[in-house]
mmCIF file of C-alpha atoms in Angstrom:
data_model
loop_
_atom_site.group_PDB
_atom_site.id
_atom_site.type_symbol
_atom_site.label_atom_id
_atom_site.label_comp_id
_atom_site.label_asym_id
_atom_site.label_seq_id
_atom_site.Cartn_x
_atom_site.Cartn_y
_atom_site.Cartn_z
ATOM 1 C CA MET J 15 32.536 -139.134 40.781
ATOM 2 C CA SER J 16 34.500 -136.395 38.991
ATOM 3 C CA THR J 17 32.729 -133.785 36.953
ATOM 4 C CA PHE J 18 34.456 -134.977 33.776
ATOM 5 C CA ARG J 19 33.268 -138.521 34.418
ATOM 6 C CA VAL J 20 29.711 -137.205 34.488
ATOM 7 C CA ILE J 21 30.361 -135.520 31.115
ATOM 8 C CA GLN J 22 31.606 -138.835 29.714
ATOM 9 C CA GLN J 23 28.476 -140.645 30.890
ATOM 10 C CA LYS J 24 26.287 -137.994 29.307
ATOM 11 C CA LEU J 25 28.217 -138.382 26.060
ATOM 12 C CA GLU J 26 27.596 -142.147 26.154
ATOM 13 C CA GLN J 27 23.892 -141.503 26.698
ATOM 14 C CA PHE J 28 23.902 -139.134 23.731
ATOM 15 C CA ILE J 29 25.649 -141.698 21.513
ATOM 16 C CA LYS J 30 23.120 -144.365 22.533
ATOM 17 C CA LYS J 31 20.196 -142.080 21.712
ATOM 18 C CA TYR J 32 21.932 -141.004 18.497
ATOM 19 C CA TYR J 33 22.054 -144.595 17.187
ATOM 20 C CA THR J 34 18.555 -145.307 18.460
ATOM 21 C CA ASN J 35 17.456 -142.400 16.307
ATOM 22 C CA GLU J 36 19.482 -143.795 13.388
ATOM 23 C CA LEU J 37 17.727 -147.142 13.881
ATOM 24 C CA ILE J 38 14.270 -145.522 13.831
ATOM 25 C CA LYS J 39 15.125 -143.567 10.690
ATOM 26 C CA GLY J 40 16.659 -146.663 9.120
ATOM 27 C CA ALA J 41 13.573 -148.763 9.871
ATOM 28 C CA ILE J 42 11.340 -146.223 8.133
ATOM 29 C CA LEU J 43 13.622 -145.983 5.096
ATOM 30 C CA PHE J 44 14.092 -149.757 4.942
ATOM 31 C CA PHE J 45 10.317 -150.192 4.921
ATOM 32 C CA ALA J 46 9.821 -147.440 2.321
ATOM 33 C CA ILE J 47 12.609 -148.373 -0.098
ATOM 34 C CA GLY J 48 12.403 -152.114 0.513
ATOM 35 C CA LEU J 49 8.644 -152.330 0.018
ATOM 36 C CA LEU J 50 8.766 -150.069 -3.040
ATOM 37 C CA TYR J 51 11.485 -152.205 -4.635
ATOM 38 C CA PHE J 52 9.478 -155.321 -3.742
ATOM 39 C CA LEU J 53 6.401 -153.935 -5.518
ATOM 40 C CA VAL J 54 8.479 -152.851 -8.529
ATOM 41 C CA THR J 55 9.885 -156.393 -8.750
ATOM 42 C CA LEU J 56 6.382 -157.873 -8.760
ATOM 43 C CA LEU J 57 5.148 -155.358 -11.336
ATOM 44 C CA VAL J 58 8.063 -156.151 -13.659
ATOM 45 C CA GLU J 59 7.122 -159.833 -13.546
ATOM 46 C CA TYR J 60 3.399 -159.094 -13.895
ATOM 47 C CA PHE J 61 3.780 -157.063 -17.088
ATOM 48 C CA LEU J 62 6.701 -158.936 -18.711
ATOM 49 C CA TRP J 63 5.985 -162.580 -17.801
ATOM 50 C CA LEU J 64 9.698 -163.406 -17.704
ATOM 51 C CA ASN J 65 11.039 -166.857 -18.455
ATOM 52 C CA PRO J 66 12.707 -168.889 -15.648
ATOM 53 C CA THR J 67 16.120 -167.343 -16.387
ATOM 54 C CA GLY J 68 14.748 -163.813 -16.212
ATOM 55 C CA ARG J 69 12.856 -164.560 -12.997
ATOM 56 C CA THR J 70 15.968 -166.105 -11.463
ATOM 57 C CA ILE J 71 17.909 -162.886 -12.099
ATOM 58 C CA LEU J 72 14.966 -160.827 -10.821
ATOM 59 C CA PHE J 73 14.666 -162.908 -7.638
ATOM 60 C CA TRP J 74 18.331 -162.876 -6.653
ATOM 61 C CA THR J 75 18.678 -159.190 -7.524
ATOM 62 C CA PHE J 76 15.774 -158.537 -5.175
ATOM 63 C CA VAL J 77 17.385 -160.622 -2.419
ATOM 64 C CA THR J 78 20.708 -158.789 -2.875
ATOM 65 C CA VAL J 79 19.115 -155.336 -2.813
ATOM 66 C CA GLU J 80 16.933 -156.117 0.213
ATOM 67 C CA THR J 81 19.916 -157.577 2.075
ATOM 68 C CA GLY J 82 21.968 -154.465 1.314
ATOM 69 C CA LEU J 83 19.146 -152.223 2.546
ATOM 70 C CA PHE J 84 18.808 -154.253 5.737
ATOM 71 C CA VAL J 85 22.534 -154.084 6.463
ATOM 72 C CA ARG J 86 22.675 -150.351 5.743
ATOM 73 C CA PHE J 87 19.564 -149.233 7.622
ATOM 74 C CA ILE J 88 19.084 -151.868 10.340
ATOM 75 C CA ALA J 89 22.193 -153.962 10.990
ATOM 76 C CA PHE J 90 24.749 -151.113 11.132
ATOM 77 C CA PRO J 91 22.787 -148.932 13.610
ATOM 78 C CA LEU J 92 22.089 -151.996 15.777
ATOM 79 C CA ALA J 93 25.740 -153.035 15.801
ATOM 80 C CA LYS J 94 26.844 -149.527 16.796
ATOM 81 C CA LEU J 95 24.055 -149.161 19.348
ATOM 82 C CA PHE J 96 25.220 -152.282 21.180
ATOM 83 C CA LYS J 97 28.907 -151.471 20.526
ATOM 84 C CA LEU J 98 29.430 -154.504 18.337
ATOM 85 C CA GLN J 99 30.978 -152.115 15.826
ATOM 86 C CA HIS J 100 32.960 -148.935 16.341
ATOM 87 C CA GLY J 101 30.681 -145.885 16.231
ATOM 88 C CA ILE J 102 31.224 -142.164 16.630
ATOM 89 C CA SER J 103 33.874 -141.096 19.137
ATOM 90 C CA HIS J 104 33.417 -138.650 21.987
ATOM 91 C CA GLU J 105 35.062 -135.968 19.856
ATOM 92 C CA GLU J 106 32.635 -136.558 16.984
ATOM 93 C CA ALA J 107 29.739 -136.595 19.427
ATOM 94 C CA SER J 108 30.907 -133.318 20.960
ATOM 95 C CA LYS J 109 30.954 -131.677 17.518
ATOM 96 C CA ILE J 110 27.354 -132.782 16.878
ATOM 97 C CA ILE J 111 26.279 -131.491 20.292
ATOM 98 C CA GLY J 112 28.187 -128.238 19.738
ATOM 99 C CA ASN J 113 26.294 -127.667 16.478
ATOM 100 C CA HIS J 114 23.005 -128.086 18.329
ATOM 101 C CA PHE J 115 23.782 -125.960 21.410
ATOM 102 C CA PRO J 116 25.363 -122.549 20.595
ATOM 103 C CA GLN J 117 26.348 -122.069 24.246
ATOM 104 C CA VAL J 118 28.430 -125.229 24.104
ATOM 105 C CA SER J 119 30.210 -124.333 20.892
ATOM 106 C CA ASP J 120 33.765 -125.704 21.124
ATOM 107 C CA LYS J 121 33.849 -125.958 24.929
ATOM 108 C CA LEU J 122 32.876 -129.626 25.001
ATOM 109 C CA LEU J 123 35.418 -130.505 22.339
ATOM 110 C CA ASN J 124 38.128 -128.589 24.241
ATOM 111 C CA VAL J 125 37.341 -130.509 27.432
ATOM 112 C CA ILE J 126 37.646 -133.821 25.579
ATOM 113 C CA GLN J 127 40.934 -132.790 23.978
ATOM 114 C CA LEU J 128 42.370 -131.439 27.275
ATOM 115 C CA ASN J 129 41.563 -134.717 28.992
ATOM 116 C CA GLN J 130 43.504 -136.555 26.291
ATOM 117 C CA ASN J 131 46.623 -134.471 27.105
ATOM 118 C CA GLN J 132 49.298 -136.776 28.479
ATOM 119 C CA ARG J 133 50.758 -134.138 30.771
ATOM 120 C CA GLU J 134 49.260 -134.199 34.230
ATOM 121 C CA SER J 135 49.187 -131.049 36.367
ATOM 122 C CA GLU J 136 46.917 -129.502 38.925
ATOM 123 C CA LEU J 137 46.390 -126.508 36.648
ATOM 124 C CA LEU J 138 45.234 -128.757 33.783
ATOM 125 C CA ALA J 139 42.970 -130.764 36.079
ATOM 126 C CA ALA J 140 41.444 -127.587 37.463
ATOM 127 C CA SER J 141 40.830 -126.258 33.936
ATOM 128 C CA ILE J 142 39.110 -129.479 32.885
ATOM 129 C CA ASP J 143 37.005 -129.526 36.012
ATOM 130 C CA GLN J 144 35.962 -125.908 35.522
ATOM 131 C CA LYS J 145 34.928 -126.372 31.895
ATOM 132 C CA ALA J 146 33.148 -129.635 32.728
ATOM 133 C CA SER J 147 31.202 -127.906 35.489
ATOM 134 C CA GLU J 148 29.996 -125.286 33.012
ATOM 135 C CA LEU J 149 28.739 -128.017 30.685
ATOM 136 C CA GLN J 150 27.168 -130.254 33.311
ATOM 137 C CA PRO J 151 23.679 -128.614 33.344
ATOM 138 C CA ILE J 152 23.235 -129.171 29.602
ATOM 139 C CA GLN J 153 21.268 -132.268 28.560
ATOM 140 C CA PHE J 154 23.304 -133.633 25.661
ATOM 141 C CA LYS J 155 20.576 -136.174 24.772
ATOM 142 C CA SER J 156 18.190 -133.394 23.810
ATOM 143 C CA ALA J 157 20.403 -132.750 20.769
ATOM 144 C CA VAL J 158 18.666 -135.787 19.264
ATOM 145 C CA ASN J 159 14.992 -135.300 18.413
ATOM 146 C CA PHE J 160 13.055 -138.440 17.496
ATOM 147 C CA ARG J 161 10.211 -136.367 16.063
ATOM 148 C CA LYS J 162 12.363 -135.261 13.147
ATOM 149 C CA ASN J 163 11.989 -138.778 11.757
ATOM 150 C CA ALA J 164 8.370 -137.974 10.948
ATOM 151 C CA LYS J 165 9.545 -136.327 7.722
ATOM 152 C CA TYR J 166 10.605 -139.751 6.428
ATOM 153 C CA LEU J 167 7.096 -141.155 6.815
ATOM 154 C CA LYS J 168 6.120 -139.534 3.512
ATOM 155 C CA TYR J 169 8.530 -141.901 1.782
ATOM 156 C CA ALA J 170 6.896 -144.870 3.526
ATOM 157 C CA ALA J 171 3.545 -143.716 2.153
ATOM 158 C CA ILE J 172 4.721 -144.048 -1.466
ATOM 159 C CA PRO J 173 4.746 -147.883 -1.660
ATOM 160 C CA VAL J 174 1.480 -148.033 0.282
ATOM 161 C CA ILE J 175 -0.180 -145.725 -2.259
ATOM 162 C CA VAL J 176 1.255 -147.761 -5.154
ATOM 163 C CA PHE J 177 -0.081 -150.978 -3.621
ATOM 164 C CA VAL J 178 -3.560 -149.549 -3.038
ATOM 165 C CA LEU J 179 -3.829 -148.015 -6.525
ATOM 166 C CA PHE J 180 -2.843 -151.183 -8.384
ATOM 167 C CA SER J 181 -4.992 -153.367 -6.107
ATOM 168 C CA VAL J 182 -8.102 -151.214 -6.532
ATOM 169 C CA LEU J 183 -7.779 -150.084 -10.152
ATOM 170 C CA GLY J 184 -6.007 -153.110 -11.627
ATOM 171 C CA ASP J 185 -6.197 -156.881 -11.412
ATOM 172 C CA LYS J 186 -6.959 -157.935 -7.838
ATOM 173 C CA ASP J 187 -4.383 -160.744 -8.155
ATOM 174 C CA ILE J 188 -1.707 -158.502 -9.658
ATOM 175 C CA PHE J 189 0.711 -158.895 -6.752
ATOM 176 C CA SER J 190 -0.185 -162.378 -5.472
ATOM 177 C CA SER J 191 0.117 -164.047 -8.884
ATOM 178 C CA SER J 192 3.431 -162.394 -9.782
ATOM 179 C CA TYR J 193 4.758 -163.084 -6.262
ATOM 180 C CA THR J 194 4.113 -166.798 -6.766
ATOM 181 C CA ARG J 195 5.998 -166.786 -10.072
ATOM 182 C CA VAL J 196 8.958 -164.806 -8.689
ATOM 183 C CA VAL J 197 9.338 -167.068 -5.642
ATOM 184 C CA ASN J 198 9.082 -170.180 -7.844
ATOM 185 C CA TYR J 199 11.521 -168.667 -10.312
ATOM 186 C CA ASP J 200 12.675 -172.005 -11.742
ATOM 187 C CA THR J 201 9.150 -173.080 -12.725
ATOM 188 C CA ALA J 202 7.863 -172.424 -16.250
ATOM 189 C CA TYR J 203 4.557 -170.531 -16.448
ATOM 190 C CA GLU J 204 2.343 -169.794 -19.437
ATOM 191 C CA PRO J 205 0.904 -166.264 -19.705
ATOM 192 C CA PRO J 206 -2.907 -166.101 -19.525
ATOM 193 C CA ALA J 207 -4.815 -166.337 -22.783
ATOM 194 C CA PRO J 208 -6.155 -163.050 -24.199
ATOM 195 C CA PHE J 209 -9.642 -164.589 -24.337
ATOM 196 C CA SER J 210 -11.630 -167.592 -23.141
ATOM 197 C CA PHE J 211 -14.335 -169.795 -24.658
ATOM 198 C CA VAL J 212 -17.906 -169.730 -23.346
ATOM 199 C CA VAL J 213 -20.462 -172.309 -24.543
ATOM 200 C CA LEU J 214 -23.857 -170.636 -24.939
ATOM 201 C CA ASN J 215 -26.014 -173.790 -25.047
ATOM 202 C CA ASP J 216 -27.990 -174.441 -21.874
ATOM 203 C CA HIS J 217 -26.982 -178.094 -22.084
ATOM 204 C CA LEU J 218 -24.890 -180.349 -24.288
ATOM 205 C CA ASN J 219 -27.450 -183.096 -24.888
ATOM 206 C CA ALA J 220 -28.302 -184.161 -28.433
ATOM 207 C CA VAL J 221 -30.983 -186.569 -29.617
ATOM 208 C CA GLU J 222 -29.666 -189.548 -31.550
ATOM 209 C CA ASN J 223 -29.550 -188.984 -35.301
ATOM 210 C CA LYS J 224 -30.804 -185.410 -34.963
ATOM 211 C CA SER J 225 -28.534 -182.478 -35.759
ATOM 212 C CA PHE J 226 -27.296 -180.390 -32.831
ATOM 213 C CA VAL J 227 -26.130 -176.768 -33.170
ATOM 214 C CA LEU J 228 -23.278 -175.817 -30.840
ATOM 215 C CA LYS J 229 -23.123 -172.096 -30.010
ATOM 216 C CA MET J 230 -20.193 -170.406 -28.330
ATOM 217 C CA ARG J 231 -18.554 -167.015 -27.880
ATOM 218 C CA THR J 232 -15.149 -165.734 -26.821
ATOM 219 C CA GLU J 233 -14.626 -163.352 -23.899
ATOM 220 C CA GLY J 234 -11.542 -161.218 -23.403
ATOM 221 C CA LYS J 235 -9.455 -158.442 -24.891
ATOM 222 C CA VAL J 236 -9.210 -160.102 -28.326
ATOM 223 C CA PHE J 237 -11.888 -161.399 -30.717
ATOM 224 C CA PRO J 238 -10.448 -164.149 -32.949
ATOM 225 C CA GLU J 239 -11.487 -164.128 -36.589
ATOM 226 C CA ASN J 240 -11.553 -167.919 -36.902
ATOM 227 C CA ALA J 241 -12.227 -170.792 -34.536
ATOM 228 C CA THR J 242 -12.015 -174.549 -34.973
ATOM 229 C CA ILE J 243 -13.465 -177.593 -33.258
ATOM 230 C CA HIS J 244 -11.526 -180.823 -32.767
ATOM 231 C CA TYR J 245 -13.087 -184.274 -32.253
ATOM 232 C CA ASN J 246 -12.544 -187.825 -33.492
ATOM 233 C CA ASN J 247 -9.038 -186.821 -34.639
ATOM 234 C CA GLU J 248 -10.541 -184.334 -37.083
ATOM 235 C CA THR J 249 -10.566 -180.526 -37.216
ATOM 236 C CA TYR J 250 -13.437 -178.412 -38.529
ATOM 237 C CA TYR J 251 -14.027 -174.661 -38.812
ATOM 238 C CA LEU J 252 -16.853 -173.018 -36.921
ATOM 239 C CA GLN J 253 -19.147 -170.529 -38.623
ATOM 240 C CA GLN J 254 -18.853 -166.968 -37.315
ATOM 241 C CA THR J 255 -22.263 -165.354 -36.834
ATOM 242 C CA ALA J 256 -21.033 -162.151 -35.137
ATOM 243 C CA PRO J 257 -17.709 -160.820 -33.816
ATOM 244 C CA GLY J 258 -16.564 -163.370 -31.265
ATOM 245 C CA ILE J 259 -19.659 -165.601 -31.706
ATOM 246 C CA PHE J 260 -19.491 -168.947 -33.544
ATOM 247 C CA GLU J 261 -21.672 -171.953 -34.373
ATOM 248 C CA TYR J 262 -21.060 -175.542 -35.428
ATOM 249 C CA THR J 263 -23.580 -178.234 -36.387
ATOM 250 C CA PHE J 264 -23.073 -181.846 -35.347
ATOM 251 C CA THR J 265 -24.822 -183.815 -38.092
ATOM 252 C CA GLN J 266 -26.915 -186.725 -36.775
ATOM 253 C CA PRO J 267 -24.643 -187.800 -33.904
ATOM 254 C CA SER J 268 -25.114 -191.385 -32.743
ATOM 255 C CA GLU J 269 -22.558 -191.558 -29.927
ATOM 256 C CA ALA J 270 -21.220 -189.150 -27.293
ATOM 257 C CA VAL J 271 -18.597 -186.758 -28.686
ATOM 258 C CA ASN J 272 -15.610 -185.315 -26.806
ATOM 259 C CA PHE J 273 -14.448 -182.066 -28.373
ATOM 260 C CA THR J 274 -12.240 -179.015 -27.793
ATOM 261 C CA LEU J 275 -12.325 -175.530 -29.266
ATOM 262 C CA LYS J 276 -9.307 -173.639 -30.545
ATOM 263 C CA ALA J 277 -8.528 -170.147 -31.871
ATOM 264 C CA ASN J 278 -5.275 -168.191 -32.198
ATOM 265 C CA LYS J 279 -3.353 -171.037 -30.526
ATOM 266 C CA VAL J 280 -5.647 -170.849 -27.487
ATOM 267 C CA SER J 281 -7.397 -174.115 -26.605
ATOM 268 C CA SER J 282 -10.456 -174.692 -24.451
ATOM 269 C CA ARG J 283 -10.993 -177.448 -21.940
ATOM 270 C CA GLU J 284 -12.548 -180.672 -23.222
ATOM 271 C CA TYR J 285 -16.336 -180.698 -23.555
ATOM 272 C CA THR J 286 -18.653 -183.688 -24.040
ATOM 273 C CA LEU J 287 -21.762 -183.747 -26.202
ATOM 274 C CA ASP J 288 -23.989 -186.454 -24.741
ATOM 275 C CA VAL J 289 -26.355 -188.284 -27.099
ATOM 276 C CA VAL J 290 -29.773 -189.444 -25.916
ATOM 277 C CA LYS J 291 -30.689 -192.701 -27.619
ATOM 278 C CA THR J 292 -34.063 -192.698 -29.426
ATOM 279 C CA PRO J 293 -36.446 -195.619 -28.773
ATOM 280 C CA SER J 294 -37.367 -197.294 -32.047
ATOM 281 C CA LEU J 295 -39.376 -200.231 -33.397
ATOM 282 C CA VAL J 296 -37.217 -202.319 -35.701
ATOM 283 C CA GLY J 297 -39.496 -205.320 -36.274
ATOM 284 C CA PHE J 298 -43.147 -206.353 -35.860
ATOM 285 C CA GLU J 299 -44.856 -209.737 -36.301
ATOM 286 C CA MET J 300 -48.368 -211.114 -35.754
ATOM 287 C CA LEU J 301 -48.566 -214.853 -35.072
ATOM 288 C CA LEU J 302 -52.084 -216.107 -36.017
ATOM 289 C CA ASP J 303 -53.293 -219.382 -34.501
ATOM 290 C CA TYR J 304 -56.540 -220.163 -36.360
ATOM 291 C CA PRO J 305 -59.263 -222.289 -34.752
ATOM 292 C CA ALA J 306 -59.647 -225.883 -36.008
ATOM 293 C CA TYR J 307 -63.018 -225.319 -37.605
ATOM 294 C CA THR J 308 -61.468 -222.990 -40.186
ATOM 295 C CA GLY J 309 -59.102 -225.611 -41.507
ATOM 296 C CA LYS J 310 -56.504 -222.878 -42.072
ATOM 297 C CA LYS J 311 -52.830 -223.231 -41.248
ATOM 298 C CA ASP J 312 -51.289 -220.898 -38.716
ATOM 299 C CA GLU J 313 -49.426 -218.023 -40.293
ATOM 300 C CA VAL J 314 -47.152 -215.086 -39.465
ATOM 301 C CA LEU J 315 -47.804 -211.569 -40.695
ATOM 302 C CA LYS J 316 -44.745 -209.321 -40.698
ATOM 303 C CA SER J 317 -44.498 -205.548 -40.526
ATOM 304 C CA THR J 318 -48.216 -205.016 -40.367
ATOM 305 C CA GLY J 319 -50.741 -204.579 -37.608
ATOM 306 C CA ASN J 320 -53.839 -204.885 -39.771
ATOM 307 C CA ALA J 321 -55.576 -208.230 -40.330
ATOM 308 C CA THR J 322 -59.074 -209.694 -40.702
ATOM 309 C CA ILE J 323 -59.320 -212.938 -38.796
ATOM 310 C CA PRO J 324 -62.011 -215.538 -38.002
ATOM 311 C CA GLU J 325 -63.620 -215.559 -34.599
ATOM 312 C CA GLY J 326 -61.681 -217.602 -32.078
ATOM 313 C CA THR J 327 -58.278 -216.936 -33.633
ATOM 314 C CA GLN J 328 -55.475 -216.470 -31.096
ATOM 315 C CA VAL J 329 -53.146 -213.576 -31.944
ATOM 316 C CA GLN J 330 -49.638 -213.171 -30.554
ATOM 317 C CA TRP J 331 -47.658 -210.003 -31.201
ATOM 318 C CA GLN J 332 -43.882 -210.038 -31.292
ATOM 319 C CA VAL J 333 -41.946 -206.785 -31.606
ATOM 320 C CA ALA J 334 -38.236 -206.098 -31.883
ATOM 321 C CA THR J 335 -37.162 -202.755 -30.412
ATOM 322 C CA LYS J 336 -34.060 -200.680 -29.822
ATOM 323 C CA ASN J 337 -33.227 -198.514 -26.804
ATOM 324 C CA THR J 338 -36.425 -199.464 -24.951
ATOM 325 C CA THR J 339 -37.216 -200.980 -21.569
ATOM 326 C CA GLU J 340 -40.966 -201.435 -21.999
ATOM 327 C CA VAL J 341 -43.477 -201.848 -24.846
ATOM 328 C CA GLN J 342 -47.255 -201.399 -24.542
ATOM 329 C CA LEU J 343 -50.138 -202.139 -26.863
ATOM 330 C CA LYS J 344 -53.026 -199.775 -26.326
ATOM 331 C CA THR J 345 -56.582 -200.290 -27.492
ATOM 332 C CA LYS J 346 -59.475 -197.930 -27.021
ATOM 333 C CA ASP J 347 -59.843 -198.685 -23.327
ATOM 334 C CA THR J 348 -57.032 -201.122 -22.424
ATOM 335 C CA ALA J 349 -53.223 -201.150 -22.336
ATOM 336 C CA TYR J 350 -51.296 -204.397 -22.682
ATOM 337 C CA VAL J 351 -47.665 -204.664 -21.536
ATOM 338 C CA PHE J 352 -45.399 -206.880 -23.612
ATOM 339 C CA THR J 353 -43.230 -209.473 -21.884
ATOM 340 C CA ALA J 354 -39.547 -209.016 -22.674
ATOM 341 C CA LYS J 355 -37.597 -212.018 -23.948
ATOM 342 C CA ASP J 356 -34.263 -210.359 -24.683
ATOM 343 C CA GLN J 357 -33.090 -206.924 -23.527
ATOM 344 C CA ASN J 358 -32.036 -204.654 -26.358
#
């Protein structure tokens, strides 16, 4: 193998390492710029809550920018590394090497240019061989130093720092929520309400025909001045007892009530006030069956439990109740259970 052929092989090795270095640098910059632009895109959506048209523009701008970055920093170096695209020539490579090695200077470029001379002569061949021999000990590949790419790592740290700061100091869902909206750019989303409703009652159970006081407060960045309650197709104002704290009285409810709360165009979920039915006695009768010796006709006493009766009189009590399953009559030392005729 001629000495010049060895020089050519070393130039090819240099070019391969040169584009490998370009690929490493490009990967770092693609990560740094691409991730930073990705985070900026999500932050724009997070703070602005764009409509579907705005998010469509944001999404496709992001895709275009990221594609351009990939082509510039990844695809081009790869294509030139595997000679799918024309890269630097031997002359250009020799200039880069000459700038790195002072002892090479223009010698390498002169050898390349002499070899391109169309005139063939023994003197020219000898000159090329001599110059090539002088250059042969030099490792052209060492003109490329992979470690110099470490200076680009500081740029890769920028998006990482931005991500950590917003994740730790801001909303923990700041990136995930905006990412979902950007990806689903054609879907309409409502921005979160500036406050929420919190019912303060331990339970929502009222006793039938007894007033029930509903207590609630709002939590968030805003305290509304007024709040309303909606039920049975009617709207009523709540009474404010303190900033962000309200009350409303349900007057003698008899049935369960479904209601919602509203303030500053913000509505709550639907709540249900359950009503516990109260057992009640709606009618009372005493049927008196007098003994024959009295000569008295049987009679019925209504709405009273007091009577003076002759000895031997049979007494039957009949009671009408509401919302009961069992009725008992208690004396001083005995309890009598009534037999139900009709359930009510």
